[in-house]
Every structure is written in structure tokens, then in C-alpha cells.
Short mmCIF file of C-alpha atoms and ligand atoms in Angstrom, two decimals:
data_model
loop_
_atom_site.label_atom_id
_atom_site.label_comp_id
_atom_site.label_asym_id
_atom_site.label_seq_id
_atom_site.Cartn_x
_atom_site.Cartn_y
_atom_site.Cartn_z
CA MET A 871 0.49 -0.17 0.28
CA THR A 872 2.87 2.70 1.69
CA LYS A 873 4.71 1.52 -1.56
CA GLU A 874 2.28 1.79 -4.40
CA MET A 875 1.08 4.78 -2.99
CA PHE A 876 5.28 6.62 -3.62
CA GLY A 877 4.62 4.89 -6.76
CA LYS A 878 1.42 6.45 -7.99
CA LEU A 879 3.04 9.21 -5.75
CA LYS A 880 6.86 9.39 -8.87
CA GLN A 881 4.19 8.56 -11.66
CA ALA A 882 2.23 11.96 -11.08
CA VAL A 883 5.06 13.77 -11.73
CA ILE A 884 6.37 12.28 -14.29
CA GLU A 885 3.72 12.54 -15.81
CA GLY A 886 3.23 16.72 -15.05
CA GLU A 887 -0.13 16.26 -12.84
CA PRO A 888 0.02 18.98 -10.14
CA GLU A 889 -4.08 18.32 -9.67
CA GLN A 890 -3.31 15.14 -8.89
CA ALA A 891 -0.03 14.84 -7.17
CA GLU A 892 -1.84 17.42 -4.52
CA GLU A 893 -4.76 14.55 -4.12
CA LEU A 894 -2.19 12.18 -3.73
CA ALA A 895 -0.43 13.78 -1.22
CA THR A 896 -3.27 14.41 0.67
CA GLU A 897 -4.27 10.80 0.87
CA ALA A 898 -0.30 10.37 1.60
CA LEU A 899 -0.60 12.78 4.82
CA ALA A 900 -4.32 10.92 5.47
CA GLN A 901 -3.26 7.88 5.75
CA GLY A 902 -0.37 8.02 7.63
CA LEU A 903 2.59 8.15 5.92
CA ASP A 904 5.58 10.17 6.11
CA PRO A 905 6.34 12.82 4.56
CA LEU A 906 9.58 13.06 4.80
CA THR A 907 9.82 9.19 2.80
CA CYS A 908 7.04 10.26 0.19
CA ILE A 909 9.68 12.87 -0.79
CA ASN A 910 12.52 10.88 -1.02
CA GLU A 911 11.01 7.41 -2.54
CA GLY A 912 7.69 9.55 -4.28
CA LEU A 913 8.43 12.50 -5.27
CA THR A 914 12.69 13.25 -6.07
CA PRO A 915 12.63 9.85 -8.02
CA GLY A 916 9.66 10.94 -10.40
CA MET A 917 11.42 14.15 -10.76
CA ASN A 918 15.38 11.98 -11.21
CA ARG A 919 13.72 10.30 -13.74
CA VAL A 920 12.32 13.03 -16.15
CA GLY A 921 15.76 13.65 -16.06
CA GLU A 922 17.18 11.38 -17.66
CA LEU A 923 14.01 10.74 -20.25
CA PHE A 924 15.13 14.72 -21.58
CA SER A 925 18.32 13.59 -21.87
CA THR A 926 17.45 11.33 -24.07
CA GLY A 927 15.11 13.48 -26.72
CA GLU A 928 11.82 12.09 -25.45
CA TYR A 929 10.55 14.61 -23.02
CA PHE A 930 10.36 18.70 -24.20
CA LEU A 931 10.93 22.21 -22.09
CA PRO A 932 6.70 21.60 -21.09
CA ASP A 933 7.65 18.56 -19.93
CA LEU A 934 9.20 18.96 -17.01
CA VAL A 935 7.24 23.01 -16.41
CA ILE A 936 4.83 20.59 -16.30
CA ALA A 937 6.37 18.28 -13.66
CA GLY A 938 7.91 20.59 -11.79
CA ASP A 939 4.26 22.34 -11.50
CA ALA A 940 3.49 18.76 -10.39
CA MET A 941 6.32 18.47 -7.41
CA LYS A 942 5.98 21.95 -6.60
CA ALA A 943 2.00 21.21 -5.56
CA ALA A 944 3.00 17.96 -3.42
CA LEU A 945 5.53 19.82 -1.42
CA ALA A 946 2.86 22.53 -1.29
CA ILE A 947 0.77 19.49 0.40
CA LEU A 948 3.87 18.45 2.37
CA GLU A 949 4.60 21.27 3.54
CA PRO A 950 3.51 22.33 6.46
CA ALA A 951 3.16 18.36 7.77
CA LEU A 952 7.17 18.21 7.51
CA VAL A 953 7.76 22.02 9.11
CA GLY A 954 5.72 21.06 12.51
CA ASN A 955 5.72 22.76 15.18
CA GLN A 956 8.34 25.71 15.79
CA GLU A 957 8.24 27.32 19.50
CA ARG A 958 13.03 26.16 19.99
CA GLU A 959 15.18 28.55 19.76
CA THR A 960 16.56 29.29 16.17
CA PRO A 961 19.92 27.36 15.23
CA GLY A 962 20.75 30.19 12.79
CA ARG A 963 19.00 32.18 9.30
CA VAL A 964 20.04 31.34 6.33
CA VAL A 965 19.69 33.18 3.23
CA LEU A 966 19.36 29.79 0.44
CA GLY A 967 18.31 30.69 -3.41
CA THR A 968 19.49 29.87 -7.07
CA VAL A 969 21.86 32.27 -8.24
CA GLU A 970 21.59 34.08 -11.45
CA GLY A 971 21.22 33.34 -14.83
CA ASP A 972 19.37 30.14 -13.48
CA ILE A 973 15.28 29.45 -12.69
CA HIS A 974 15.23 25.37 -11.06
CA GLU A 975 14.07 26.92 -8.09
CA ILE A 976 12.61 23.04 -6.70
CA GLY A 977 15.84 21.51 -5.04
CA LYS A 978 16.73 24.63 -3.95
CA THR A 979 13.82 25.31 -2.38
CA LEU A 980 13.60 21.81 -0.86
CA VAL A 981 16.72 22.93 1.93
CA GLY A 982 14.48 25.99 2.37
CA ILE A 983 11.40 23.03 3.95
CA MET A 984 13.84 21.09 5.11
CA LEU A 985 16.00 23.54 6.57
CA THR A 986 12.83 25.02 8.45
CA ALA A 987 11.71 22.01 9.75
CA ASN A 988 15.27 21.47 11.79
CA GLY A 989 13.69 25.17 12.88
CA PHE A 990 16.16 27.49 10.97
CA VAL A 991 15.30 30.92 10.20
CA VAL A 992 15.71 30.36 6.42
CA VAL A 993 15.23 33.48 4.12
CA ASP A 994 14.39 32.38 0.71
CA ILE A 995 14.92 34.70 -1.64
CA GLY A 996 14.04 32.85 -4.71
CA ALA A 997 15.35 31.84 -8.69
CA ASP A 998 18.39 33.78 -10.75
CA LYS A 999 19.25 36.25 -8.14
CA SER A 1000 22.91 37.90 -8.55
CA ALA A 1001 25.39 37.99 -5.97
CA ALA A 1002 24.40 40.69 -4.87
CA ASP A 1003 21.13 40.50 -4.57
CA PHE A 1004 22.63 37.11 -1.61
CA VAL A 1005 25.04 40.06 -0.63
CA ALA A 1006 21.91 42.46 0.02
CA ALA A 1007 20.30 39.53 2.32
CA VAL A 1008 22.81 38.61 4.21
CA LYS A 1009 22.88 41.87 5.54
CA GLU A 1010 19.27 42.70 5.39
CA ASN A 1011 19.16 39.71 7.32
CA GLY A 1012 21.58 39.33 9.29
CA ALA A 1013 22.72 35.90 7.94
CA THR A 1014 25.35 33.16 8.94
CA LEU A 1015 24.90 30.83 6.77
CA VAL A 1016 24.39 31.06 3.11
CA GLY A 1017 22.74 27.67 0.68
CA ALA A 1018 23.29 28.75 -3.11
CA SER A 1019 21.49 26.62 -5.54
CA ALA A 1020 23.28 25.89 -9.34
CA LEU A 1021 21.34 23.45 -11.77
CA LEU A 1022 23.24 24.39 -15.41
CA THR A 1023 27.21 23.82 -15.59
CA THR A 1024 27.48 27.79 -17.61
CA THR A 1025 26.18 29.16 -14.41
CA MET A 1026 27.50 26.90 -11.41
CA PRO A 1027 30.16 29.64 -11.87
CA GLU A 1028 27.83 31.75 -10.30
CA GLN A 1029 28.26 30.60 -7.17
CA GLN A 1030 32.31 31.69 -6.83
CA LYS A 1031 30.98 35.18 -7.81
CA ILE A 1032 28.61 34.76 -4.88
CA ILE A 1033 31.93 34.54 -2.20
CA GLU A 1034 33.27 36.59 -4.05
CA ALA A 1035 31.05 38.95 -3.26
CA LEU A 1036 30.44 37.95 0.18
CA GLU A 1037 34.48 38.58 0.46
CA ARG A 1038 34.78 42.45 -0.69
CA ALA A 1039 31.54 43.75 1.57
CA GLY A 1040 34.01 42.00 4.21
CA LEU A 1041 31.40 39.89 5.51
CA ARG A 1042 33.19 36.64 4.40
CA ASP A 1043 34.14 35.99 8.08
CA GLN A 1044 30.60 36.44 9.38
CA VAL A 1045 28.93 33.42 7.04
CA LYS A 1046 29.34 30.25 5.72
CA VAL A 1047 28.49 29.23 2.38
CA MET A 1048 26.79 25.84 1.09
CA VAL A 1049 26.87 25.11 -2.31
CA GLY A 1050 24.69 22.24 -4.49
CA GLY A 1051 22.59 21.33 -6.81
CA ALA A 1052 22.64 18.77 -9.71
CA PRO A 1053 26.27 19.42 -11.34
CA VAL A 1054 28.24 20.49 -8.32
CA SER A 1055 30.18 18.42 -6.39
CA GLN A 1056 32.65 18.99 -3.06
CA SER A 1057 35.63 18.66 -5.81
CA TRP A 1058 33.17 21.75 -7.24
CA ALA A 1059 33.02 23.59 -3.43
CA ASP A 1060 36.33 23.20 -2.90
CA LYS A 1061 37.74 24.97 -5.81
CA VAL A 1062 35.39 27.61 -5.36
CA GLY A 1063 36.34 28.37 -1.81
CA ALA A 1064 33.22 27.45 -0.73
CA ASP A 1065 32.74 26.27 2.86
CA GLY A 1066 30.59 23.17 1.77
CA TYR A 1067 28.53 20.42 -0.03
CA ALA A 1068 25.86 19.24 0.38
CA GLU A 1069 24.22 15.96 -1.83
CA ASN A 1070 20.46 16.60 -1.14
CA ALA A 1071 18.01 18.16 2.06
CA MET A 1072 19.55 15.65 4.58
CA SER A 1073 22.35 16.65 3.82
CA ALA A 1074 22.61 20.12 3.55
CA VAL A 1075 20.73 20.38 7.34
CA ASP A 1076 23.40 18.11 8.40
CA LEU A 1077 25.89 20.42 6.92
CA ALA A 1078 23.63 23.60 8.31
CA PHE A 1079 24.28 21.99 11.73
CA ARG A 1080 28.06 21.56 11.44
CA LEU A 1081 28.78 24.74 9.62
CA ILE A 1082 27.44 26.25 12.65
CA ASP A 1083 29.35 24.31 14.90
CA ALA A 1084 25.16 23.22 16.65
CA PRO A 1085 24.43 19.64 17.60
CA ALA A 1086 22.66 17.99 14.92
CO1 LIG B 1385 16.33 22.15 -16.30
N1 LIG B 1385 17.81 21.64 -16.49
N2 LIG B 1385 16.63 23.67 -17.76
N3 LIG B 1385 14.16 23.01 -15.55
N4 LIG B 1385 15.95 20.20 -15.07
C1 LIG B 1385 18.22 20.04 -15.80
C2 LIG B 1385 18.94 20.82 -15.05
C3 LIG B 1385 19.71 19.58 -17.04
C4 LIG B 1385 20.47 18.97 -15.59
C5 LIG B 1385 18.17 18.15 -17.51
C6 LIG B 1385 19.69 17.28 -19.37
O1 LIG B 1385 19.82 17.80 -19.22
N5 LIG B 1385 18.97 15.77 -18.22
C7 LIG B 1385 19.48 20.83 -17.47
C8 LIG B 1385 21.30 21.11 -17.13
C9 LIG B 1385 22.36 19.56 -18.13
C10 LIG B 1385 23.57 21.30 -17.59
O2 LIG B 1385 23.69 22.27 -17.55
N6 LIG B 1385 24.03 20.37 -16.74
C11 LIG B 1385 19.23 20.98 -17.61
C12 LIG B 1385 18.29 22.22 -19.13
C13 LIG B 1385 19.05 21.92 -19.88
C14 LIG B 1385 17.71 23.20 -18.57
C15 LIG B 1385 16.92 24.44 -20.43
C16 LIG B 1385 18.19 24.71 -20.14
C17 LIG B 1385 16.44 24.60 -21.01
C18 LIG B 1385 16.29 25.07 -21.73
O3 LIG B 1385 15.60 26.07 -21.39
N7 LIG B 1385 16.42 24.01 -23.28
C19 LIG B 1385 16.57 25.33 -19.23
C20 LIG B 1385 17.48 26.51 -17.95
C21 LIG B 1385 16.63 28.16 -17.69
C22 LIG B 1385 17.35 28.05 -17.13
O4 LIG B 1385 17.68 28.21 -15.43
N8 LIG B 1385 17.85 29.67 -17.68
C23 LIG B 1385 15.51 23.99 -18.29
C24 LIG B 1385 14.80 24.74 -17.65
C25 LIG B 1385 13.55 23.54 -16.03
C26 LIG B 1385 12.22 24.04 -16.09
C27 LIG B 1385 11.65 26.05 -15.87
C28 LIG B 1385 11.56 23.87 -17.11
C29 LIG B 1385 12.29 23.23 -15.16
C30 LIG B 1385 12.44 24.16 -14.00
C31 LIG B 1385 11.09 24.29 -12.34
C32 LIG B 1385 11.60 25.35 -11.52
O5 LIG B 1385 12.41 24.38 -11.31
N9 LIG B 1385 10.40 25.40 -11.58
C33 LIG B 1385 12.72 22.07 -15.30
C34 LIG B 1385 13.78 21.29 -14.70
C35 LIG B 1385 12.72 20.65 -13.70
C36 LIG B 1385 15.36 19.84 -14.57
C37 LIG B 1385 15.00 18.99 -13.95
C38 LIG B 1385 14.69 17.57 -14.48
C39 LIG B 1385 14.75 18.29 -12.39
C40 LIG B 1385 15.38 19.81 -11.61
C41 LIG B 1385 14.35 19.53 -10.70
O6 LIG B 1385 13.83 20.20 -9.97
N10 LIG B 1385 15.03 18.62 -9.78
C42 LIG B 1385 16.63 18.20 -13.80
C43 LIG B 1385 17.58 17.22 -14.59
C44 LIG B 1385 18.01 16.47 -12.92
O7 LIG B 1385 18.47 17.40 -12.43
N11 LIG B 1385 18.14 15.84 -13.13
C45 LIG B 1385 17.15 19.51 -15.46
C46 LIG B 1385 14.44 17.66 -8.29
C47 LIG B 1385 14.94 18.40 -6.95
C48 LIG B 1385 15.02 18.05 -5.97
O8 LIG B 1385 17.64 18.06 -7.38
O9 LIG B 1385 19.13 18.46 -7.94
O10 LIG B 1385 17.61 20.91 -7.77
P1 LIG B 1385 17.67 19.30 -7.54
O11 LIG B 1385 18.38 19.43 -5.97
C49 LIG B 1385 19.09 18.65 -5.17
C50 LIG B 1385 20.42 18.75 -3.82
O12 LIG B 1385 21.08 19.29 -5.40
C51 LIG B 1385 19.92 20.06 -3.69
O13 LIG B 1385 19.81 19.78 -2.92
C52 LIG B 1385 18.40 19.12 -3.25
C53 LIG B 1385 17.17 18.75 -2.73
O14 LIG B 1385 17.60 17.60 -2.21
N12 LIG B 1385 20.86 21.29 -3.90
C54 LIG B 1385 21.35 22.17 -2.64
C55 LIG B 1385 20.47 21.76 -3.94
N13 LIG B 1385 20.78 22.91 -4.05
C56 LIG B 1385 21.03 23.06 -3.02
C57 LIG B 1385 21.58 24.52 -2.61
C58 LIG B 1385 22.89 24.02 -0.97
O15 LIG B 1385 23.26 24.27 -0.76
C59 LIG B 1385 23.06 22.53 -1.31
C60 LIG B 1385 22.00 21.92 -2.01
#
């Protein structure tokens, strides 16, 4: 039954059915399924499959758009169940965004949801944000952590620009930078001088705790 639900969620993303994805997510919660497992076993594998179909030329851009809409619709239902009770002291404030020239937002949003669920205050500045936007948000919000997402090989260098801009603004000592996104790796993070790399939203939470030196 549980496996069947994950399969249905995956299929709703692959077929780009936002309404169905929303209904299934609602049903999954009503059945008492863990929202995080719904994401990890249903929605994310669905999105990975969409990426494969796009790579092999079987899917086109509109297919990616509706798959993204389906994933977002299900996430909107699952998020409140993940976030839960927020009444403890926050471990830190995080500025999160997707780098300039890159409109992929789902991974970054998922990282934000998981950080929020773990007590962080997340300032999600959105997608296609310049290094200057990141710096301004860090200043405005007194953030101690930045999460920069890049999904395109062509936009990865923007992560380095953010780090350089933080240095120029005299903020680099106060703020840790974690990078992520499908083409990003630990060696890339090392190369651009980031403080850490996270492969997924769960490891981003662990990394965030490690970087701000708080117990996970
Ligand atoms: Co897009 N796209 N896309 N796309 N897209 C990718 C990324 C390709 C890999 C598809 C492919 O070719 N196989 C490819 C990039 C190739 C490359 O550069 N190596 C690609 C391309 C080429 C493009 C366009 C250029 C296509 C075109 O116009 N010809 C265009 C880009 C336009 C632009 O940005 N300027 C484009 C557009 C789109 C949309 C808009 C249709 C849609 C995005 C919808 C949206 O976000 N609202 C889209 C989608 C959906 C994808 C795929 C299919 C899925 C991305 C996704 O949401 N994954 C993707 C294929 C793929 O990645 N497998 C494809 C699910 C999330 C949960 O995973 O990796 O984003 P994630 O995030 C993880 C992880 O990386 C980490 O945690 C997250 C949660 O677990 N993480 C962080 C992410 N950020 C972090 C930050 C941190 O600090 C820490 C951890």
C-alpha cells in the first residue's frame, strides 16, 4: 500500500499532473505516511526520471515545466507536515537562493523546507538571483549561512561570484557558504572556496548544523 502510494506520487510527477500530485499528497498524509519519505521515495525519483527522459530526447521543455508544477503542488501539501512545531530557539538564519541566470527552484525550495523543519530561519530569496542580491539579503537579515543552488553547468561559476562578493563586502568571516545543485560536487565546492557541499536536502541540514557548529 505504502509502496503503491510512492509509485503513484512518482508517476504524477513524471506525467506532470499537479492536481493529481496534490490529491495524492493529501491522501498520503491522511494515511499517516511520513512526508519526508513521500518526497524521497516518490517525488524525487519521479523528477530524476523526468531528467533522464529529457536527456534522451523523449521529453521536452513543457514536460519539465509541468513535472516541476506537479512536484511543487505536492510539496506545498507536504511542507506543513514537515515543518511542524517551530517553538524552539533557532540554530541560525540562512539566506537561500538559486544563482543568477538559473531559474531552477525546486531543489533550493526543498532545502529550505528541510532547514525550516529543523528550526532554521530561512530567507528564501528565490531563483535567478545575483551575487549582489545574496549579499544584500545577508546584510538585511543578519544571516550566518548562505545556501546557493545551481542546476546548470553554465551557472555554477555564479556560486564563486557570491563568495567573492561576500569577501568584498567584508562579510565572509561572518557567513558560511554551502553550495549544491545537480552538477555541483565536493571538488567544485573546494575549488570555489565554499565551506561545504550538500548532495541533497537532508545532507544540507547536517551540513548547516556542522557549519554553524551547532549540535545536529
Ligand atoms: Co532544467 N535542466 N532546464 N528545468 N531541469 C536540468 C537541470 C538538466 C540536467 C536536464 C538534462 O539535460 N538532463 C539540464 C542541465 C544540463 C546542464 O547544465 N548540465 C537542464 C536544462 C538544460 C534546462 C534549460 C537550459 C532547458 C532549455 O531552456 N533549453 C532551462 C534552463 C533555464 C534557466 O535556468 N535559465 C531549464 C528549465 C527547466 C524548467 C524551468 C522547465 C524546470 C524547472 C522548474 C522549476 O524549478 N520550477 C526544469 C527541471 C524541472 C529540470 C530537471 C528535470 C529537474 C530539476 C529538479 O527540480 N530536480 C533537471 C534534471 C535533473 O536535475 N535531474 C533539468 C529535483 C530537485 C529536488 O533536485 O538537484 O535541484 P535538485 O536539488 C537537490 C540537490 O541538488 C541539493 O538538494 C536538493 C534537494 O534534495 N541542493 C542543494 C540543491 N541546491 C542546493 C543548495 C545547497 O546549498 C545545498 C544543497
